[in-house]
Amino acid sequence: MPRDLEDLHKGATVPGDCGAPHDVMPPWMDYDRFNRGREFFQRHIPGIFLSQYMALLVGFSLSPLLDVLLYTGKSSSPEQAMKRYISTARRLMLWHDGDVWDVNSKAHASVMTVRNMHGQVARAITKKRKGSITGSEPGDNKDCKSDVKECGSDRVFISQYDMALTQAGFIGFVLYPEKFGILCTIAELEDYIFFWRGIGYLLGMEDEYNMCSGNYAETCRIISQIENELIKPGFQNPPEGFDLATTAFIEGMQLYLNANHLTKDAMFSFAYDLMDLPLYKVSMGDWCRFIFVKCMVWLTERLPGFNSFATRGISFVLKRENPD
């Protein structure tokens, strides 16, 4: 079990798929507890989806993850981003609604599809980078960074470390659930963390790098380190490609949801507010949109019936076809 970010980083040289069997539950699996985690998601769909929207937005600031997303060529335009991330949202719904441990279920097949996709993308990037380095003169490879391990043939793409950073995005809200309108107990959060321990296992994560292997406090400690040491610095000084990816993502979601109020400046303001960073200046219109989002979040589980209404709306939206 990882104790801190340093432990996670040791997985940067370890392939993201450890080869664990997908048709056998690990010895530590508590099926009842795993299902309680699934049920937690179903009670808090609006807040959790918002948290994962924001996790992806700020996650673009992490170069290892951004590089992979841009390599696939499906995150560079609003239309591409819309299709990619709505597909991801549908998969998440399926994983929480179905039984991922039943090898004959659609949920299990979906998890295995993602696991196989990770392997295919990792091999493709590795092959491309090796060819780029081999076929160029020293110092001519523009893709390389100053750190040889970072861009050379020894780099592991979609490593256990990368998997852990991605996993953090799906459970990061446990640091401050109330900021996403989620009203719950620590015991409920621990069940949801355990759910993602199981999903991580099925995706090929080793327990040594699975931050969901610990309890609530241990998991929060690692997530807090990721936020303070990686996300905040990266979000304020983003890598190349960040603006392209974030603009495509936000505009793609506006297109699909028909939600023009979710502007880039409004959602960036929400992100800065979540991380307790000083807000930067935006127009009066975007400031009002930011306040509107905060009010809707606060009301989600406090106004009777609003959470159920929003849940039905999300389910309906995810089931309809992508707009042209």
Short mmCIF file of N, CA and C in Angstrom, two decimals, residues 35 176 253:
data_model
loop_
_atom_site.label_atom_id
_atom_site.label_comp_id
_atom_site.label_asym_id
_atom_site.label_seq_id
_atom_site.Cartn_x
_atom_site.Cartn_y
_atom_site.Cartn_z
N ASN A 35 -20.15 -3.16 -3.11
CA ASN A 35 -21.49 -2.77 -3.55
C ASN A 35 -22.00 -1.54 -2.82
N TYR A 176 -12.90 17.07 -0.01
CA TYR A 176 -13.89 18.07 0.39
C TYR A 176 -15.21 17.82 -0.35
N MET A 253 -18.21 20.08 -23.85
CA MET A 253 -19.27 19.86 -22.87
C MET A 253 -20.40 20.87 -23.03
#
